[in-house]
XYZ file of C-alpha atoms in Angstrom:
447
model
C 50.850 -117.599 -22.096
C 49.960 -117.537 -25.768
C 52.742 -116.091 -27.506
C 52.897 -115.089 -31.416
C 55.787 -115.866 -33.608
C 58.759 -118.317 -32.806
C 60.854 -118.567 -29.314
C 63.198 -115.658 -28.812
C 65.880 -117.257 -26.822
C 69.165 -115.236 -25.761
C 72.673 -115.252 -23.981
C 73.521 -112.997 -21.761
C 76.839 -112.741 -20.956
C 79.547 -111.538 -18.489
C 79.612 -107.695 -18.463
C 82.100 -105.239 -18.125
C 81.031 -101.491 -15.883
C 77.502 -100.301 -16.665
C 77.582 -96.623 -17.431
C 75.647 -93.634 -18.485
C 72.275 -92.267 -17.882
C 69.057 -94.034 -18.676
C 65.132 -93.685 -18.481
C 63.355 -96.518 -18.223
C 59.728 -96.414 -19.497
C 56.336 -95.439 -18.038
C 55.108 -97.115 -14.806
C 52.907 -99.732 -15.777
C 50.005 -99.210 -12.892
C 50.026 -95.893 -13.421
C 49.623 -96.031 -17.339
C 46.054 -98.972 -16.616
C 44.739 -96.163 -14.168
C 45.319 -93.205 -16.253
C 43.621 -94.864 -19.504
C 41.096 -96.042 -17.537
C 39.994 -92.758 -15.654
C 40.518 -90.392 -18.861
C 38.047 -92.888 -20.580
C 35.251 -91.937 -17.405
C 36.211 -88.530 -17.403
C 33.739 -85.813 -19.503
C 36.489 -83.975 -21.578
C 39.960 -84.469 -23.064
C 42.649 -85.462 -21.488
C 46.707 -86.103 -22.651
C 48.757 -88.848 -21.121
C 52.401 -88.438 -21.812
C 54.850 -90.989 -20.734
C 52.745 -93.928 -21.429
C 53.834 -96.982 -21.402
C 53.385 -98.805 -25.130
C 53.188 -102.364 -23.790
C 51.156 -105.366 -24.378
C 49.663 -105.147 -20.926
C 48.735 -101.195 -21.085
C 46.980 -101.676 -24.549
C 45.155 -104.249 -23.733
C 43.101 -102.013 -21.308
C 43.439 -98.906 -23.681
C 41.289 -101.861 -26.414
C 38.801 -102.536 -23.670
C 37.959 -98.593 -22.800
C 37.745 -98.295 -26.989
C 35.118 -101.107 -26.780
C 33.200 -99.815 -24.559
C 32.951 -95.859 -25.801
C 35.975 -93.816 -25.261
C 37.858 -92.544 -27.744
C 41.718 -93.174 -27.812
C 44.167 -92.024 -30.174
C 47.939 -91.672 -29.940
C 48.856 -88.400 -30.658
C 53.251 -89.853 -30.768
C 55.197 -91.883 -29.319
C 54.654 -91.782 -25.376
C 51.834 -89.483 -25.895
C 48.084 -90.498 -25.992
C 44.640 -87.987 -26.289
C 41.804 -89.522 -24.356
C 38.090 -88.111 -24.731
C 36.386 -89.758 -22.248
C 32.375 -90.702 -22.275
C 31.720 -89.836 -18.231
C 30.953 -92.061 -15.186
C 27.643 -93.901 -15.875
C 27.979 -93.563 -19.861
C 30.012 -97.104 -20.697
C 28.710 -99.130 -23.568
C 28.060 -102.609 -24.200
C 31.208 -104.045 -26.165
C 30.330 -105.668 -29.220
C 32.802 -108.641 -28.321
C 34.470 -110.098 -25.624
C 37.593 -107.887 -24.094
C 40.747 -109.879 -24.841
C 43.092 -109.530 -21.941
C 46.236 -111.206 -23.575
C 48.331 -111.441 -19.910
C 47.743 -108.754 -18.102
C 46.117 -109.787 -14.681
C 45.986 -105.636 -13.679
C 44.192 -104.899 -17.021
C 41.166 -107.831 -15.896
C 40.927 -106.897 -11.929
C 40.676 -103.395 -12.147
C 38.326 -103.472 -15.333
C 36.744 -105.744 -13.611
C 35.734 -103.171 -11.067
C 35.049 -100.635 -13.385
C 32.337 -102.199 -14.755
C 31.227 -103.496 -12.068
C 28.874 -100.935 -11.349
C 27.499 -99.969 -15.049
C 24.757 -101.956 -16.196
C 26.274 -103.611 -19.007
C 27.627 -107.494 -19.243
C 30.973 -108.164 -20.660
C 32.980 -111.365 -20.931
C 36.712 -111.329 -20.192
C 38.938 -113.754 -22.097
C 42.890 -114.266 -21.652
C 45.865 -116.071 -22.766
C 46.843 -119.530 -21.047
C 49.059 -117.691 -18.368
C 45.867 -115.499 -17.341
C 43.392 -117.937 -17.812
C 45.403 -119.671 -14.724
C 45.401 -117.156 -12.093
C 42.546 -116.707 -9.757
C 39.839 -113.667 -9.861
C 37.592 -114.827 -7.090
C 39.279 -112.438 -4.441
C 38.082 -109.676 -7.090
C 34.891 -111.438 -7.557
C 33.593 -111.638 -3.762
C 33.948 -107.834 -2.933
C 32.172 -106.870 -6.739
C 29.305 -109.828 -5.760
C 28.669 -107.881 -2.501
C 28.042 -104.605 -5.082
C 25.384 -106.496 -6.658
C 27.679 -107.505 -9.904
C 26.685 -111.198 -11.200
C 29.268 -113.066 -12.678
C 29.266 -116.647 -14.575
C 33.073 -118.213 -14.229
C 34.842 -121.388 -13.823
C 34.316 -123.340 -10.969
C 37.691 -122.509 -9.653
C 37.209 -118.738 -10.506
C 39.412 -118.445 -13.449
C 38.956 -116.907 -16.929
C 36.846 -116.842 -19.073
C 34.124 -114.959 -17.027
C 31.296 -113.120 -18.144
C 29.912 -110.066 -15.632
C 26.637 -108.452 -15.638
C 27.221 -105.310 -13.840
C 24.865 -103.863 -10.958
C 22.244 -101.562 -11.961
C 22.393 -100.361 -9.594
C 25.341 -101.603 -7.593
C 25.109 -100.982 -3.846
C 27.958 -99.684 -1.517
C 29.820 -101.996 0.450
C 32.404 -101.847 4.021
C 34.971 -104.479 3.083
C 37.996 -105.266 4.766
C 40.481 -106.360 2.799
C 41.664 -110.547 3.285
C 44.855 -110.287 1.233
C 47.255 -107.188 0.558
C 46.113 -106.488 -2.381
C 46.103 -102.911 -4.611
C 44.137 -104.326 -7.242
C 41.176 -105.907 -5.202
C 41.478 -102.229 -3.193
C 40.932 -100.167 -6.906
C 38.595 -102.436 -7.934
C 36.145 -101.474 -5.447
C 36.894 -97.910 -5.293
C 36.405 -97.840 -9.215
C 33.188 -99.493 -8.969
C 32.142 -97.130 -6.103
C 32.544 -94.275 -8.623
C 29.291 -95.186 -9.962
C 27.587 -96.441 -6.978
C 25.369 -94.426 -4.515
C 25.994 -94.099 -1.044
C 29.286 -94.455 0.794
C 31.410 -97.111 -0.105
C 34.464 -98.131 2.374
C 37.734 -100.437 1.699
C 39.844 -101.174 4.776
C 43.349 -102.258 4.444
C 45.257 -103.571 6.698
C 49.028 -103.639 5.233
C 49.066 -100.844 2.879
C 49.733 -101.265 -0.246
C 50.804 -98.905 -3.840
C 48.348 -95.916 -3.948
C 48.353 -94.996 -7.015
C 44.361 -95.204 -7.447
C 43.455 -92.906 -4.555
C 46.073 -90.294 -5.712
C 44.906 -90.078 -9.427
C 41.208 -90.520 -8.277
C 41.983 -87.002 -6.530
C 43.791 -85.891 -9.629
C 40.819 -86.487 -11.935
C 38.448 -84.905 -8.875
C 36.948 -87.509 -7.342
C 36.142 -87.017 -3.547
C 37.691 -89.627 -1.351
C 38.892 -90.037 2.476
C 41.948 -92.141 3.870
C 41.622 -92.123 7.939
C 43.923 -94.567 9.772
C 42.061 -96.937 12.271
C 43.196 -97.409 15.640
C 44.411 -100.841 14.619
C 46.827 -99.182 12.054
C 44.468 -100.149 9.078
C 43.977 -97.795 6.011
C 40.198 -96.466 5.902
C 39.345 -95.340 2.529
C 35.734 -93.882 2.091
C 34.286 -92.939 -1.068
C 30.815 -90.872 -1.513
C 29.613 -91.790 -4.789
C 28.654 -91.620 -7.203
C 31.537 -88.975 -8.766
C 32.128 -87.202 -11.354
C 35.674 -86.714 -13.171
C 37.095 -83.998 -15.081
C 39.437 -84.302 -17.688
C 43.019 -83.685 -16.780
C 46.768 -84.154 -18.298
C 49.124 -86.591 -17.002
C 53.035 -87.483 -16.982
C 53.650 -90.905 -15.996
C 56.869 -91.148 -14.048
C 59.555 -93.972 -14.484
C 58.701 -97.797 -13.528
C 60.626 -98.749 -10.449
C 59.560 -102.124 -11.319
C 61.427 -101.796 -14.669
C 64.189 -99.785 -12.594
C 64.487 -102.376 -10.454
C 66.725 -104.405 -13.306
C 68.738 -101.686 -13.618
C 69.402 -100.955 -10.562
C 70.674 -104.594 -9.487
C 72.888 -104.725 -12.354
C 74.640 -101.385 -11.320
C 75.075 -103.065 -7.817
C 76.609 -106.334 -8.955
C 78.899 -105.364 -11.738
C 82.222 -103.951 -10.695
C 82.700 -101.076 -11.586
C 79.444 -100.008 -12.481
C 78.383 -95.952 -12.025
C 75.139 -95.634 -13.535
C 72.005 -93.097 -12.996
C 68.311 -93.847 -14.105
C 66.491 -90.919 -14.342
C 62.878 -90.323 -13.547
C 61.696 -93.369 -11.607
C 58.398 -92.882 -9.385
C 59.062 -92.861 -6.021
C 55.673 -93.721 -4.133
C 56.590 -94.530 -0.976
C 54.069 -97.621 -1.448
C 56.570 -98.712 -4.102
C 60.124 -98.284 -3.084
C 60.624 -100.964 -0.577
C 62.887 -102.529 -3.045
C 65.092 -99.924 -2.241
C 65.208 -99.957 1.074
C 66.015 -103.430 1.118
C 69.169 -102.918 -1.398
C 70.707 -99.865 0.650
C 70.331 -102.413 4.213
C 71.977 -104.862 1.700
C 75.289 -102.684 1.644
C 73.755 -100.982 -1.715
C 75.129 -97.499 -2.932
C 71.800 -95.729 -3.891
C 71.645 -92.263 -4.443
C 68.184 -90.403 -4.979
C 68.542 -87.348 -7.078
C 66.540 -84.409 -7.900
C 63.494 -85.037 -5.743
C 60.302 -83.558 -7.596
C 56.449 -84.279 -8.032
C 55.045 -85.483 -11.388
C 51.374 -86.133 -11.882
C 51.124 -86.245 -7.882
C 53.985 -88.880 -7.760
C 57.218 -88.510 -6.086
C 60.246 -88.987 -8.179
C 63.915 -89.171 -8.501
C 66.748 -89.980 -10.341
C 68.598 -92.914 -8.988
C 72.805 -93.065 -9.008
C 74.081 -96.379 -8.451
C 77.318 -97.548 -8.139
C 78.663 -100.940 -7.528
C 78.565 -102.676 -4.172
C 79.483 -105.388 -1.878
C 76.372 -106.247 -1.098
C 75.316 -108.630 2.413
C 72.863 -110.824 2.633
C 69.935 -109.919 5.484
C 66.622 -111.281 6.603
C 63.572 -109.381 4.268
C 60.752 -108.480 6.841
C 57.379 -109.906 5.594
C 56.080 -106.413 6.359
C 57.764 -104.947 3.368
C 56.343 -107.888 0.792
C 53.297 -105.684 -0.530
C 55.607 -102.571 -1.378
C 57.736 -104.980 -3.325
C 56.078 -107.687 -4.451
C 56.996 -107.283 -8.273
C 60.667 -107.031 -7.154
C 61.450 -110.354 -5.318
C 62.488 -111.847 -8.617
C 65.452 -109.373 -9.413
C 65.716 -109.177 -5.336
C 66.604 -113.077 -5.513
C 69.125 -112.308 -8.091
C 70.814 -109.839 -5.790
C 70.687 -112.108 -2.961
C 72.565 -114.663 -5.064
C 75.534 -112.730 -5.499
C 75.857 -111.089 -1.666
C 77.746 -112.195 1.067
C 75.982 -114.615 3.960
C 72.298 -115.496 3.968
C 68.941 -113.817 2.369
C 66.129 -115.612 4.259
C 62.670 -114.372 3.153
C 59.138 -115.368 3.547
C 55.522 -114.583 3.569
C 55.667 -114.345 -0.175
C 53.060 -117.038 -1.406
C 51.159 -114.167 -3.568
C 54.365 -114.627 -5.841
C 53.086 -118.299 -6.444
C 49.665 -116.883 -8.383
C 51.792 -114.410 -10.463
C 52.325 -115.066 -14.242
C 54.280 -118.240 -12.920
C 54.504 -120.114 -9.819
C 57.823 -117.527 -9.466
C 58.991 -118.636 -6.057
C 59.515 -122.320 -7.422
C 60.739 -120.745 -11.420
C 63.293 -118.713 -9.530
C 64.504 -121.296 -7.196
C 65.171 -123.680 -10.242
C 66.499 -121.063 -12.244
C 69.015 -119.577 -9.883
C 69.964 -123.435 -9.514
C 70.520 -124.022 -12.536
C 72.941 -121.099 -13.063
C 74.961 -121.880 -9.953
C 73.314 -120.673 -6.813
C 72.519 -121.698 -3.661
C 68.933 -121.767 -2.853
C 66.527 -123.550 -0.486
C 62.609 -123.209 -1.656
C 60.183 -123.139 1.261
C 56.274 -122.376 0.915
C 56.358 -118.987 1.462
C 59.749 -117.957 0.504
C 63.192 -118.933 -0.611
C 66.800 -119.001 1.501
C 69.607 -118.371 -0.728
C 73.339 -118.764 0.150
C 75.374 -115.810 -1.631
C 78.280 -116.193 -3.446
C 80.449 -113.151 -1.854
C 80.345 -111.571 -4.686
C 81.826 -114.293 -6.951
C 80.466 -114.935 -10.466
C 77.621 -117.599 -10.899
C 78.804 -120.417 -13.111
C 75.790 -119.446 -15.642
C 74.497 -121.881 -18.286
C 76.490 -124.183 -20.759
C 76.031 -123.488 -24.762
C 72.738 -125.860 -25.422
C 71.690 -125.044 -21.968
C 68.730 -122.538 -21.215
C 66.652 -121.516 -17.975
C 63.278 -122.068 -18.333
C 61.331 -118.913 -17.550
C 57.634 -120.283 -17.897
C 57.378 -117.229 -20.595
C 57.061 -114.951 -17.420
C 58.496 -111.593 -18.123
C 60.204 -110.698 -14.387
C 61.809 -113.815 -14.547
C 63.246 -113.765 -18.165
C 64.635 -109.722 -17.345
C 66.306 -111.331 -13.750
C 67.596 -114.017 -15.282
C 69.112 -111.380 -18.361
C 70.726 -109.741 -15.045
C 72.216 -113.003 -13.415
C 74.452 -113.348 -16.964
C 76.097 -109.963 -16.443
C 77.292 -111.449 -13.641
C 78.237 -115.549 -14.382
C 81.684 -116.870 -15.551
C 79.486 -118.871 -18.647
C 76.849 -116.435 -18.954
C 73.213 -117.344 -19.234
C 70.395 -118.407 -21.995
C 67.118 -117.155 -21.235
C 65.084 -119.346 -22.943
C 62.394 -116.871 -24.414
C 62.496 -112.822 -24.432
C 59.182 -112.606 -25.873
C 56.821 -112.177 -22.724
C 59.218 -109.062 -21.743
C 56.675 -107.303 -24.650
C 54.316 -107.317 -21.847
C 56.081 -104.806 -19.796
C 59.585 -103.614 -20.763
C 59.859 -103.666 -25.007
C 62.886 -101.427 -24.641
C 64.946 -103.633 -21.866
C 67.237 -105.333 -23.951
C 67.912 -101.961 -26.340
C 68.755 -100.158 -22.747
C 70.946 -103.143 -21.098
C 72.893 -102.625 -24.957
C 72.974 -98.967 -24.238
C 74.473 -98.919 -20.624
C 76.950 -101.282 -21.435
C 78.673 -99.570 -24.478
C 79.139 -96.716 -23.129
């Protein structure tokens, strides 16, 4: 990753009880899909709760470069007039993508199906991580793309014109390779089907049906996920509250857990069901988790989430859960670290192709601070503590994060909790996702 300015390195150190009430910000795949169906929908539509991060404006750029028009009204609140399925422009200039491997997939997929060719650049970190599993399905729809020979950025795509409907079955668990089909079927005649085997977060499908577009889910007799969509669609315009991030929860919530003493709510996290696998884990952990206030936003389940410090056991994760939490394991591994017993889990080698290699980043990191941890292909064994206090870093020490966000925020989370406390070595790339962490982790802990 590319990064402006100088390093931001800081210490995190031991913490006393975590208190008060929080809300983290706006769910991060919710915010891409909203911008990016208010931009094909004929009308105005209001976004409030968006999240303001280097990932999300990076697609709200793109949709300005190719017609719609975006303005934010305040903070957390955005006005979209959108141009209407079929009506994209040619950019001008190639679509700068900084980091954000959602923004390029999905966008991807959008314009997929409009006859227009754009060229997708990215930063180092993006320019790393592979596209061809979002290239194949969008090849079958008639898109032609020129790319590197091992499918990296940067690419240039001609769109179909016009793009032809496809069955596809999906090879990995994957949301975005799902809604990029589905949002290049919104301009493509004829019925266009995505099978999925493990399910995985939802969020396209239910704000596709929130902006009007007609879609079926059916569930095969093997289990799998049909999804059929006639196109092509029309969308209306239509007003959306994004809910919490559980990803960004996620931080939150660990830290509650390991501190002593800690009795802290965070209000308004989404709830999908596709997402909160994290959860699940935690409580069969020994985690005290209590959801609050169950209600619907924007046809998303939320909650308000009480958590109070635990003793927390170490299990073995099933693989079956990895899709609903795959943004998690980091923080997860920082749990682990601090439980009683053993946390064995595997079938996690998507978490190798993420903005780092994170199962061998975390592994090393944890290390470094004191843990106990085993790194296998597809997962990593970690040997708790009990609850006892990492050692943490020495002054002059710092754990490299590979300027990956998740990491930098768990490792912020494994200082609460170490007798030294710990030196992330750069806070910049948390920009990308969560500007307002460290401000919060301040917040909860003067109280």
């Amino acid at each position: 990753m590319n990064m402006p300015g100088a390093t931001q390195p800081r210490r995190f150190c031991r913490s006393g009880p975590l208190h008060g009430r929080i809300l983290v910000p706006g769910d991060k795949s919710i915010s891409h899909r909203a911008i990016m169906l208010a931009s094909l929908a004929v009308g105005t539509s209001t976004i409030t709760g968006l999240l303001e991060s280097a990932d999300v404006t990076a697609t709200a750029a793109a949709m300005r470069a190719t017609g719609a028009s975006i303005e934010q009204v305040k903070p957390g609140v955005w006005r979209i007039d959108g141009v209407g399925v079929g009506s994209l422009l040619q950019p001008a200039a190639a679509l700068d993508m900084g980091n954000s491997g959602t923004s390029t997939r999905l966008l991807m997929g959008l314009f997929a199906s409009h006859g227009i060719q754009t060229v997708f650049t990215g930063d180092a970190s993006l320019s790393r991580r592979p596209m061809g599993r979002v290239i194949q399905p969008l090849a079958l729809m008639g898109a032609q793309f020129t790319v590197n020979a091992d499918d990296t950025l940067p690419l240039t795509m001609r769109g179909a014109d016009p793009a032809v409907p496809i069955h596809y079955r999906l090879q990995v668990a994957s949301a975005q390779v799902k809604s990029a089909i589905l949002l290049a079927a919104l301009n493509t005649a004829g019925s266009t089907i995505v099978v999925e085997p493990t399910p995985t977060r939802d969020h396209t499908e239910r704000m596709l049906r929130g902006f009007g577009a007609n879609l079926s889910i059916d569930i095969g007799d093997d289990g799998a996920r049909i999804i059929t969509m006639q196109g092509p669609q029309d969308l209306h315009p239509c007003d959306i509250e994004v809910p919490g991030d559980p990803s960004s929860a996620a931080f939150f919530v660990v830290a509650a857990l390991l501190v002593p003493g800690s009795d802290l709510t965070i209000a308004n996290v989404g709830m999908n069901p596709t997402r909160a696998a994290l959860l699940d884990v935690l409580r069969a952990m020994g985690g005290s988790i209590e959801e609050e206030d169950h209600r619907v936003i924007g046809g998303e389940p939320v909650a308000d989430l009480r958590v109070r410090h635990s003793e927390l056991k170490g299990i073995e994760i099933d693989p079956a859960s990895t899709a609903a939490m795959i943004d998690e394991f980091p923080i997860l591994f920082v749990a682990a670290a601090l439980a009683s017993g053993r946390t064995v889990t595997q079938g996690l080698e998507e978490l190798r192709v993420k903005e780092s290699d994170r199962l061998a980043v975390m592994s090393a990191a944890l290390t470094f601070a004191g843990a106990s941890v085993e790194e296998h292909a597809d997962g990593l064994t970690i040997e708790g503590t009990g609850g006892a206090m990492l050692r943490g870093t020495l002054p002059g020490q710092s754990i490299a994060t590979m300027l990956d966000h998740r990491i930098a925020m768990s490792m912020a989370i494994a200082g609460l909790v170490s007798e030294a406390g710990v030196t992330v070595d750069d806070m910049r790339p948390v920009a990308t996702s969560f500007p307002q962490f460290e401000r919060l982790l301040g917040d909860v802990q003067c109280r």
